[in-house]
Coordinates of C-alpha atoms and ligand atoms in Angstrom, one line a residue:
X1 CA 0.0 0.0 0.0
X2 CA 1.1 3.3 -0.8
X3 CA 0.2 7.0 0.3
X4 CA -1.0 7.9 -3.1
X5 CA -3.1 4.8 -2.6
X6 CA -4.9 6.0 0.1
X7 CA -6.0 8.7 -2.3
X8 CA -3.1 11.5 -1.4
X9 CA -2.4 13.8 -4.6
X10 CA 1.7 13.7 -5.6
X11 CA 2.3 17.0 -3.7
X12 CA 1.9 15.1 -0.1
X13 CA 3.2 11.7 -1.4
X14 CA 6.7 13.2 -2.5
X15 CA 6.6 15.1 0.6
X16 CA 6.4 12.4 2.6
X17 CA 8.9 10.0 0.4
X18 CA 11.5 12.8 1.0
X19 CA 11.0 12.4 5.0
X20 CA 11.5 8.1 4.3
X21 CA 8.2 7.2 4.7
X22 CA 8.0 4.0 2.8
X23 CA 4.7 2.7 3.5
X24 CA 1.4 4.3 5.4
X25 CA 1.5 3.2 9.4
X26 CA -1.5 1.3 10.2
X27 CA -3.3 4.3 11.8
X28 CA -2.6 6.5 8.5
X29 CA -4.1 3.6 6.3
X30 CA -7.2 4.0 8.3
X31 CA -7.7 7.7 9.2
X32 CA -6.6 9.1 5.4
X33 CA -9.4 7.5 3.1
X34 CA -11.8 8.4 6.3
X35 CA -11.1 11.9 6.3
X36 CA -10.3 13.0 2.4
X37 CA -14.2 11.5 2.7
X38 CA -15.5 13.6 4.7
X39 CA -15.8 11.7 8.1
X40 CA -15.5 12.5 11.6
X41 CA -12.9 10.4 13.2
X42 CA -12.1 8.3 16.5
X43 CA -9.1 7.0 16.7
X44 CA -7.0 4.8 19.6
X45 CA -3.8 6.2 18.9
X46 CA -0.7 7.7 20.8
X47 CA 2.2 9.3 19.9
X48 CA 4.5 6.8 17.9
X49 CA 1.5 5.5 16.0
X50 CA 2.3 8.0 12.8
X51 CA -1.1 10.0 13.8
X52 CA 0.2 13.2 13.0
X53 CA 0.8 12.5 9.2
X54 CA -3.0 10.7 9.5
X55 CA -4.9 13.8 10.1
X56 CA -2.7 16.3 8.6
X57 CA -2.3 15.3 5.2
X58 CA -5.5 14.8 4.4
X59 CA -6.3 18.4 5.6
X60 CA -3.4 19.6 3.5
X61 CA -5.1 18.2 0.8
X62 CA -8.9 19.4 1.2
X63 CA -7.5 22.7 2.0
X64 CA -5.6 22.7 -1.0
X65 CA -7.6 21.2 -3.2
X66 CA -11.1 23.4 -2.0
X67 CA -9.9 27.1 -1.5
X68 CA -12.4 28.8 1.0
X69 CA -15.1 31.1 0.0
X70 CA -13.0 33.9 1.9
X71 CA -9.3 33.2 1.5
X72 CA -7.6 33.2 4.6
X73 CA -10.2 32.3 7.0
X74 CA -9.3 29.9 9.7
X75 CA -10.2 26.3 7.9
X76 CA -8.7 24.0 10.2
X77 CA -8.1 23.9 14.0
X78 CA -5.5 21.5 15.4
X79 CA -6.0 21.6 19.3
X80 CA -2.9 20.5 21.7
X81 CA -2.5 20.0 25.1
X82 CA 1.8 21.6 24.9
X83 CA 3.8 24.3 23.4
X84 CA 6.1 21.8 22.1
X85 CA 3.3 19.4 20.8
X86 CA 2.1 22.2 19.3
X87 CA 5.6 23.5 17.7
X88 CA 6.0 19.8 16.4
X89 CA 2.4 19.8 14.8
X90 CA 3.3 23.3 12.9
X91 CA 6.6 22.0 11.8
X92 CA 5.3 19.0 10.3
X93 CA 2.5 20.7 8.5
X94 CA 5.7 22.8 6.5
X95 CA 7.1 19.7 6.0
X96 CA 4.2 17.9 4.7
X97 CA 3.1 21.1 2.3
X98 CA 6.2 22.0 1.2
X99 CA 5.3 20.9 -2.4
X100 CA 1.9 22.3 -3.0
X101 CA 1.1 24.6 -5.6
X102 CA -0.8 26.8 -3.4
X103 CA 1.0 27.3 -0.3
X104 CA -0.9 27.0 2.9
X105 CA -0.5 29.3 5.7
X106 CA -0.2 28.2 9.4
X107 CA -0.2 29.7 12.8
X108 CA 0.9 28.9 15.9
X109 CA -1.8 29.8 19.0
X110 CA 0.3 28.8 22.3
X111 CA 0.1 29.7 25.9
X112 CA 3.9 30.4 27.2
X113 CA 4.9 33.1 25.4
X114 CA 4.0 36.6 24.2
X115 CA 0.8 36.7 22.5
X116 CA 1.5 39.7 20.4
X117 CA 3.4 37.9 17.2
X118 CA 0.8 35.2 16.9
X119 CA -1.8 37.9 16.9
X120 CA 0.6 39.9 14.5
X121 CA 0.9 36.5 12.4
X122 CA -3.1 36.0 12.4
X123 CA -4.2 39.2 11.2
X124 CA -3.6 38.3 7.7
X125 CA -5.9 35.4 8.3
X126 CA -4.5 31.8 7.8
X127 CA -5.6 28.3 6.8
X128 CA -4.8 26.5 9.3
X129 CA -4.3 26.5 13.4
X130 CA -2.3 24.3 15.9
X131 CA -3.0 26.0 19.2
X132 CA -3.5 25.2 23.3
X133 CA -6.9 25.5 24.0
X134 CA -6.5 28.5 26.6
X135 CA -4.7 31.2 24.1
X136 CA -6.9 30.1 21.5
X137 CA -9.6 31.0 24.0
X138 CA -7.9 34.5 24.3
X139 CA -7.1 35.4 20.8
X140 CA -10.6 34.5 20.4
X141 CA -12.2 36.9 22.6
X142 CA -9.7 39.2 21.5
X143 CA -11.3 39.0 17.3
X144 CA -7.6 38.3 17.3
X145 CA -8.8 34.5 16.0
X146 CA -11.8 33.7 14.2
X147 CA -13.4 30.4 14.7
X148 CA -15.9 30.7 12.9
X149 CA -15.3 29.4 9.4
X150 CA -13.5 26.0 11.2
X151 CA -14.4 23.1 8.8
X152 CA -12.0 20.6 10.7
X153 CA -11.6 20.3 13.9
X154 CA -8.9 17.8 15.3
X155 CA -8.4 16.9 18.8
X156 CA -5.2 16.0 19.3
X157 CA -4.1 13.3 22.8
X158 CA -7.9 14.3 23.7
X159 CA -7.0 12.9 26.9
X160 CA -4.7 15.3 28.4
X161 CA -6.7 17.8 26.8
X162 CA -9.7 17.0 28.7
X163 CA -6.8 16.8 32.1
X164 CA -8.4 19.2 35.2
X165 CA -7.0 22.8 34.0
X166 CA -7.6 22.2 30.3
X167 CA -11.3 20.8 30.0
X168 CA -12.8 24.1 31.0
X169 CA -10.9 26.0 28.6
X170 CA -11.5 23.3 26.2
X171 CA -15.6 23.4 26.6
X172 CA -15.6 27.3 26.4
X173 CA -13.7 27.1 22.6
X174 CA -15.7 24.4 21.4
X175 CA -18.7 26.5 21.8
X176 CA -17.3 29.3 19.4
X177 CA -16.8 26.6 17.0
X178 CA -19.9 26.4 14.3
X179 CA -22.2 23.0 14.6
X180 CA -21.5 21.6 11.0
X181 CA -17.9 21.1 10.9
X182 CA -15.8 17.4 10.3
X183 CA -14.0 16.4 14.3
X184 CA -11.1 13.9 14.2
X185 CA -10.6 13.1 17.8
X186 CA -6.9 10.9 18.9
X187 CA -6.8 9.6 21.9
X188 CA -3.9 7.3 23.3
X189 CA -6.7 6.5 26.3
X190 CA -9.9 6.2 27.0
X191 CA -11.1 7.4 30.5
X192 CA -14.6 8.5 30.7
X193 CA -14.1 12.1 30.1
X194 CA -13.2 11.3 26.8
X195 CA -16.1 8.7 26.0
X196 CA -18.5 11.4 27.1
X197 CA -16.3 14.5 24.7
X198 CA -16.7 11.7 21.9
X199 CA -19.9 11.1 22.3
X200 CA -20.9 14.7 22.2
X201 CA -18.8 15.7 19.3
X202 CA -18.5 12.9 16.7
X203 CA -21.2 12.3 14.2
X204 CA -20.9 8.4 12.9
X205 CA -17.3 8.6 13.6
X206 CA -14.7 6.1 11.5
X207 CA -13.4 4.0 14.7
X208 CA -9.7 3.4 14.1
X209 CA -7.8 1.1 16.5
X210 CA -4.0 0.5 16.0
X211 CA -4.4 -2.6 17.0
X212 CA -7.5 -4.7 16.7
X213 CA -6.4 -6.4 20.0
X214 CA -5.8 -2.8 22.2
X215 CA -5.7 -3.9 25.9
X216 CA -9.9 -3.4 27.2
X217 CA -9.0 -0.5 29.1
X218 CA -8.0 1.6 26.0
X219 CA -4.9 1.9 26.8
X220 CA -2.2 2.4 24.6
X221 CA 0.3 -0.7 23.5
X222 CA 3.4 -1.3 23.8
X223 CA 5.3 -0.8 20.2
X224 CA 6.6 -4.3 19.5
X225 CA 10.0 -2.9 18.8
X226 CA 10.5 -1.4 22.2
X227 CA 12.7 -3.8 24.4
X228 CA 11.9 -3.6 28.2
X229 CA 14.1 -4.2 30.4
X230 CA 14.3 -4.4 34.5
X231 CA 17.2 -3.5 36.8
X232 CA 17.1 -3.4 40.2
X233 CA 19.2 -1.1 42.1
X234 CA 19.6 0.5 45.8
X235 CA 17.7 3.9 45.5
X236 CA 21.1 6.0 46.3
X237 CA 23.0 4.1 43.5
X238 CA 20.6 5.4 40.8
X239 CA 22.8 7.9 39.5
X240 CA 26.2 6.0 39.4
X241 CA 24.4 3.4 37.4
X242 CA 22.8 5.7 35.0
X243 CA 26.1 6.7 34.2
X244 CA 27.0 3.3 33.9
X245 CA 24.8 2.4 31.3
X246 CA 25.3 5.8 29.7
X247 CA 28.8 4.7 29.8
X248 CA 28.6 0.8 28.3
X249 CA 26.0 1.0 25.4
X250 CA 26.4 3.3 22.4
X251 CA 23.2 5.3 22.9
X252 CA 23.3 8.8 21.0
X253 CA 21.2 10.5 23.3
X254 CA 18.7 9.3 26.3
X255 CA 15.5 10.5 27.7
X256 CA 15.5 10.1 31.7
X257 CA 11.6 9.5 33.4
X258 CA 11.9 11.4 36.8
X259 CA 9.1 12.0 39.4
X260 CA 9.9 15.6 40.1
X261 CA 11.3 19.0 39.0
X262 CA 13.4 18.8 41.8
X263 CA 14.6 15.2 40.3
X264 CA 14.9 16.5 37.0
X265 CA 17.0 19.5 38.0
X266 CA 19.2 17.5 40.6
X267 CA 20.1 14.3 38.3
X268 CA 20.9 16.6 35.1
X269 CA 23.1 18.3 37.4
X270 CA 25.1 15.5 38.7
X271 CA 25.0 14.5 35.3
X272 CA 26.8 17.4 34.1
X273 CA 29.2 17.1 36.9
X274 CA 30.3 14.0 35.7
X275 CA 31.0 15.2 32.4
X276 CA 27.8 14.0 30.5
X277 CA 25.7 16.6 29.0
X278 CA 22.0 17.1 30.4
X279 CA 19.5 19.0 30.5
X280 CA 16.2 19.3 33.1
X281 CA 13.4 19.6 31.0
X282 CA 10.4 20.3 33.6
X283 CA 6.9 22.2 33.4
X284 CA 8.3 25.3 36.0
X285 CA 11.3 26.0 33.5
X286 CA 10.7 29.5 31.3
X287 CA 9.2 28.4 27.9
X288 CA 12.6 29.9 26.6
X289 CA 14.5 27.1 29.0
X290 CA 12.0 24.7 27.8
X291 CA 12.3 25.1 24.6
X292 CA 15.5 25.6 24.0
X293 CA 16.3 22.3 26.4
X294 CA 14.0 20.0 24.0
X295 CA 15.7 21.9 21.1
X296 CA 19.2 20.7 22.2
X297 CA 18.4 17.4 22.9
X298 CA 16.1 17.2 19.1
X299 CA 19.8 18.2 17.5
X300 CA 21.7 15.8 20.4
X301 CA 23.9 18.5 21.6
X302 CA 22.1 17.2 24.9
X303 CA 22.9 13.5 25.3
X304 CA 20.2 13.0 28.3
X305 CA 16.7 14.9 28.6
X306 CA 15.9 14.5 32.7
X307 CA 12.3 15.2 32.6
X308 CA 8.9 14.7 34.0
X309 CA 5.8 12.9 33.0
X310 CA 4.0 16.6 32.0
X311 CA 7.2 18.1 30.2
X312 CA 7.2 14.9 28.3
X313 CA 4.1 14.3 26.7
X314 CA 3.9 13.7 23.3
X315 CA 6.8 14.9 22.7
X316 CA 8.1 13.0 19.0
X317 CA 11.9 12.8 19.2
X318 CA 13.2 11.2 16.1
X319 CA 14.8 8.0 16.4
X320 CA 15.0 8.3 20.4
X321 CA 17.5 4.9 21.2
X322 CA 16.2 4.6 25.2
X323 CA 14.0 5.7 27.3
X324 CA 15.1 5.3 31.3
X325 CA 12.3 4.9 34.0
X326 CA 14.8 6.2 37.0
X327 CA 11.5 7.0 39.0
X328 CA 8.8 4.5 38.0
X329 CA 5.9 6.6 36.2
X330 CA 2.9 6.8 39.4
X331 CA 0.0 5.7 37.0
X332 CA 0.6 2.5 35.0
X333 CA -0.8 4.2 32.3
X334 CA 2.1 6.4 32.0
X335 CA 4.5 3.4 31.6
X336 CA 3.3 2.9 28.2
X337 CA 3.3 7.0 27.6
X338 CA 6.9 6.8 28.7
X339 CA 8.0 3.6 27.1
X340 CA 6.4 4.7 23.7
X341 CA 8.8 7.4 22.9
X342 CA 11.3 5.1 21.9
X343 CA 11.0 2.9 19.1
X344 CA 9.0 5.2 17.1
X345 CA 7.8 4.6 13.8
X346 CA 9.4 1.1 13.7
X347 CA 12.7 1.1 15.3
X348 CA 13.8 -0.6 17.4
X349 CA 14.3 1.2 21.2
X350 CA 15.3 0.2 24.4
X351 CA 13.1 1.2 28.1
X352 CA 15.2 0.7 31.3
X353 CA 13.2 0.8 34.3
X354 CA 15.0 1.1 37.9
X355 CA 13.5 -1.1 40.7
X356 CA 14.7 -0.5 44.0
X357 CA 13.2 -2.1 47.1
X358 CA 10.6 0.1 47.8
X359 CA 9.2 0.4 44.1
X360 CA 9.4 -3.6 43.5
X361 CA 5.9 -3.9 44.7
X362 CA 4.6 -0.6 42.2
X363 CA 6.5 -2.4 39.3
X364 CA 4.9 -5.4 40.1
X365 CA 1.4 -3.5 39.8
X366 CA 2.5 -2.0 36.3
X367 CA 3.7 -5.4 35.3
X368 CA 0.0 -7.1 36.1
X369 CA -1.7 -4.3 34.7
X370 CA 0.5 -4.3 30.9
X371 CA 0.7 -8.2 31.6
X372 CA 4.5 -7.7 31.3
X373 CA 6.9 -10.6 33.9
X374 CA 10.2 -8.7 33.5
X375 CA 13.0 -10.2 34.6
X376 CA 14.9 -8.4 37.3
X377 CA 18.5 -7.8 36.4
X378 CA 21.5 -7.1 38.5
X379 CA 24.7 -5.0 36.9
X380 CA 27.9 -6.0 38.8
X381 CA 29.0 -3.4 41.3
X382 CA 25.8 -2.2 41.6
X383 CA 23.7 -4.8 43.1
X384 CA 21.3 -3.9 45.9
X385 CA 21.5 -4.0 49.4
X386 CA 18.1 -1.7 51.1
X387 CA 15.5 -3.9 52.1
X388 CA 11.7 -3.7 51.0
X389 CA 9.3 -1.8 53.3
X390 CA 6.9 -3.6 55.4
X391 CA 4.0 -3.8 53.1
X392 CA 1.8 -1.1 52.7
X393 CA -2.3 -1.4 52.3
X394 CA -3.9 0.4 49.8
X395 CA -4.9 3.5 52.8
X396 CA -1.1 4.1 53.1
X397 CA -0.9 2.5 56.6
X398 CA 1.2 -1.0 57.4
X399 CA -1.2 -4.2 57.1
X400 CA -2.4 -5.6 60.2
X401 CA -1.7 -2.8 62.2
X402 CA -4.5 -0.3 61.4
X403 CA -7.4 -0.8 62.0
X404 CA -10.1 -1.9 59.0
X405 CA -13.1 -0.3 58.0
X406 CA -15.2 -3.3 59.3
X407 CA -13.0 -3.2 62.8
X408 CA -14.3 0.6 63.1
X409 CA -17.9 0.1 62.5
X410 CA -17.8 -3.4 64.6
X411 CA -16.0 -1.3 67.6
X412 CA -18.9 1.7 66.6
X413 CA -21.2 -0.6 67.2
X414 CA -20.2 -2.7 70.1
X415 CA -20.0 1.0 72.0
X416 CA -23.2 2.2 71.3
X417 CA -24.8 -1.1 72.0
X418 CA -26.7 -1.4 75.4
X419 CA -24.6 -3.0 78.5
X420 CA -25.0 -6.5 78.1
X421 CA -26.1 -7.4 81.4
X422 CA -24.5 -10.2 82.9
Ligands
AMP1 P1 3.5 10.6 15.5 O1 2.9 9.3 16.0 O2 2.6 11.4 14.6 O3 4.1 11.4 16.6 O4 4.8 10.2 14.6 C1 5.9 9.5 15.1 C2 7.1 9.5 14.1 O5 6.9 8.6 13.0 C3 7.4 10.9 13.5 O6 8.7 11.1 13.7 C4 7.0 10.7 12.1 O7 7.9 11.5 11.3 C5 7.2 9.3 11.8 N1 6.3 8.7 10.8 C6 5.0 9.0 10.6 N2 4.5 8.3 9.6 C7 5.5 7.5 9.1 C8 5.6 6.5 8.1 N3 4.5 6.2 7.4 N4 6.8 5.9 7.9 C9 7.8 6.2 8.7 N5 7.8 7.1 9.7 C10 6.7 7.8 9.9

């Protein structure tokens, strides 16, 4: 199967030849036909999956092919839950267009920064928007953007974009969208929220699924071509064996999972100490810092991204080797988010995660839950020694020595009972 196959005119399928696409993913085979026809779209699909070439080109196309009534006039509105999400979506989009006859135009709509050059770069109108649900709010109610021409609407990780914070803003700019329009909705998961936006927005929507056997939770999958690996590890050693496996394979650059900004700032820092280029990457950093951190480690003159879970997301780095877990993500969920930004697009990729004694029993949980059996490896010199914790129940206290629900009401009711009398 080809691109042109899937009914994409030679503009977009040289365009994409040049990037080394060889053959549509199995996402894009789905979502192009679906929406050069004219159909709202659901798709199961994280980052990884190619989704980003499976809405835009065929939006390339219809804008291309159909000029508006009104040139100019906002056509197509990509919404984001990140800046850099955002800035990769807008990139792509020149890359994707670069041979059409009729260039397109593009803004970028993004919280973060000044507003004033995206309201300078709007007032000439444009074709197309990739934007973060709050400043497009603002430049809307500014009449700095006008929504209401938006033919295609596209949803982009609808999950995070429905995350507390975001669906508020999300539910106010929807409303200044007009009724009849086309919604392409990607989702890597499926919580309720989303069920309930899809529900509400999609009209008969194509259903795409990566993979026909998606774990029942909606969850994403693991790329086949990631290779997951275990290592257990005292939680003080963390560090020195980071550098060691820095140290003994031949990855070109790394992208560290920790818990905190603190983490992020403290481990890039001893990494730097040591003589290996880091950088934090972490949602308190200016969006300058942020920016020009991811931008460093895109070009690899920043061999290890420390970041967290938030700073992260859906962030597409190309041909990303490993991924290391040195804090173990706190929802299982994000496992897979972390674990699928390496071996992208088919090749092959490497996730570390480090067990120490007191996550074993968390690891275990995000093993049941991706039925995953790692198995635990050791790396001389830096086997553990800390013991695990007495086991915790699921209130936070130590088993057997709180008290259980039942023990409080049977204790409730033995002392509001009469005296027995004896
Ligand atoms: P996405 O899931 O949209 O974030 O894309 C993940 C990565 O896969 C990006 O770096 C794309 O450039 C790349 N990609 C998308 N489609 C294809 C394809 N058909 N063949 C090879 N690489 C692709």
């Amino acid at each position: 199967m080809t691109f042109s196959s899937l009914g994409l005119r030679e503009p977009l399928a040289r365009a994409v030849a040049d990037l080394g696409y060889e053959a549509p993913t199995p996402v894009q085979r789905e979502t192009i036909p679906a929406v050069l026809r004219g159909r709202d779209v659901l798709s199961c699909a994280g980052t990884g999956s190619g989704k980003t070439a499976a809405f835009l080109l065929p939006i390339l196309q219809a804008l291309s092919a159909h000029p508006g009534r009104v040139p100019r006039q906002v056509r197509a509105l990509v919404l984001v839950p990140t800046r850099e999400l955002a800035t990769q979506i807008s990139e792509a989009i020149g890359r994707y267009g670069r041979y059409l006859t009729k260039p397109l135009k593009s803004c970028l709509a993004v919280g973060g920064v000044s507003a004033n050059p995206q309201m300078m770069a709007l007032r000439g109108g444009a074709d197309l928007v990739v934007a973060t649900p709050g400043r497009a709010l603002d430049l809307a109610k500014q009449n700095a953007l006008r929504l209401s021409s938006v033919e295609t609407l596209v949803l982009d990780e609808a999950d995070q974009l429905l995350s507390p914070g975001f669906a508020d803003e999300l539910t106010r700019l929807l409303a200044l969208l007009p009724a009849r329009r086309q919604n392409l909705l990607f989702s890597a998961t499926f919580p309720p929220a989303v069920r309930t936006l899809a529900a509400q927005l999609l009209h008969e929507p194509t259903r795409v699924r990566v993979e026909p056997s998606s774990p029942p939770a909606g969850e994403p999958k693991a790329p086949h071509a990631i290779e997951q690996r275990a290592i257990e590890v005292d939680t003080d050693k963390r560090t020195p064996l980071l550098r060691r496996l820095l140290e003994t394979h031949a990855w070109s650059h790394v992208l560290v999972f920790v818990a905190s900004r603190h983490g992020a700032d403290h481990v890039a820092l001893k990494l730097n100490r040591a003589g290996i280029v880091a950088a934090a990457l972490h949602g308190e950093l200016s969006q300058g810092a942020r920016t020009q951190a991811f931008a460093d480690f895109q070009a690899q003159r920043v061999k290890v991204l420390v970041a967290t879970d938030v700073a992260a997301r859906g962030l597409d780095i190309a041909q990303l080797p490993a991924v290391v877990n040195y804090d173990l993500p706190r929802s299982t969920v994000d496992y897979l988010h972390r674990i699928g930004r390496t071996g992208r697009a088919g090749q092959p990729g490497v996730a570390v995660s480090f067990v120490t004694a007191s996550t074993e029993a968390h690891f275990r949980l995000i093993e049941r839950r991706h039925h995953l059996a790692l198995p635990r490896e050791r790396i001389a010199g830096f086997e553990p020694t800390e013991l695990a914790p007495p086991a915790l129940d699921p209130h936070g206290g130590i088993k057997g020595k709180r008290k259980s629900k039942k023990d409080k009401l049977r204790e409730a009711a033995a002392a509001s009972a009469p005296p027995r009398k004896s």
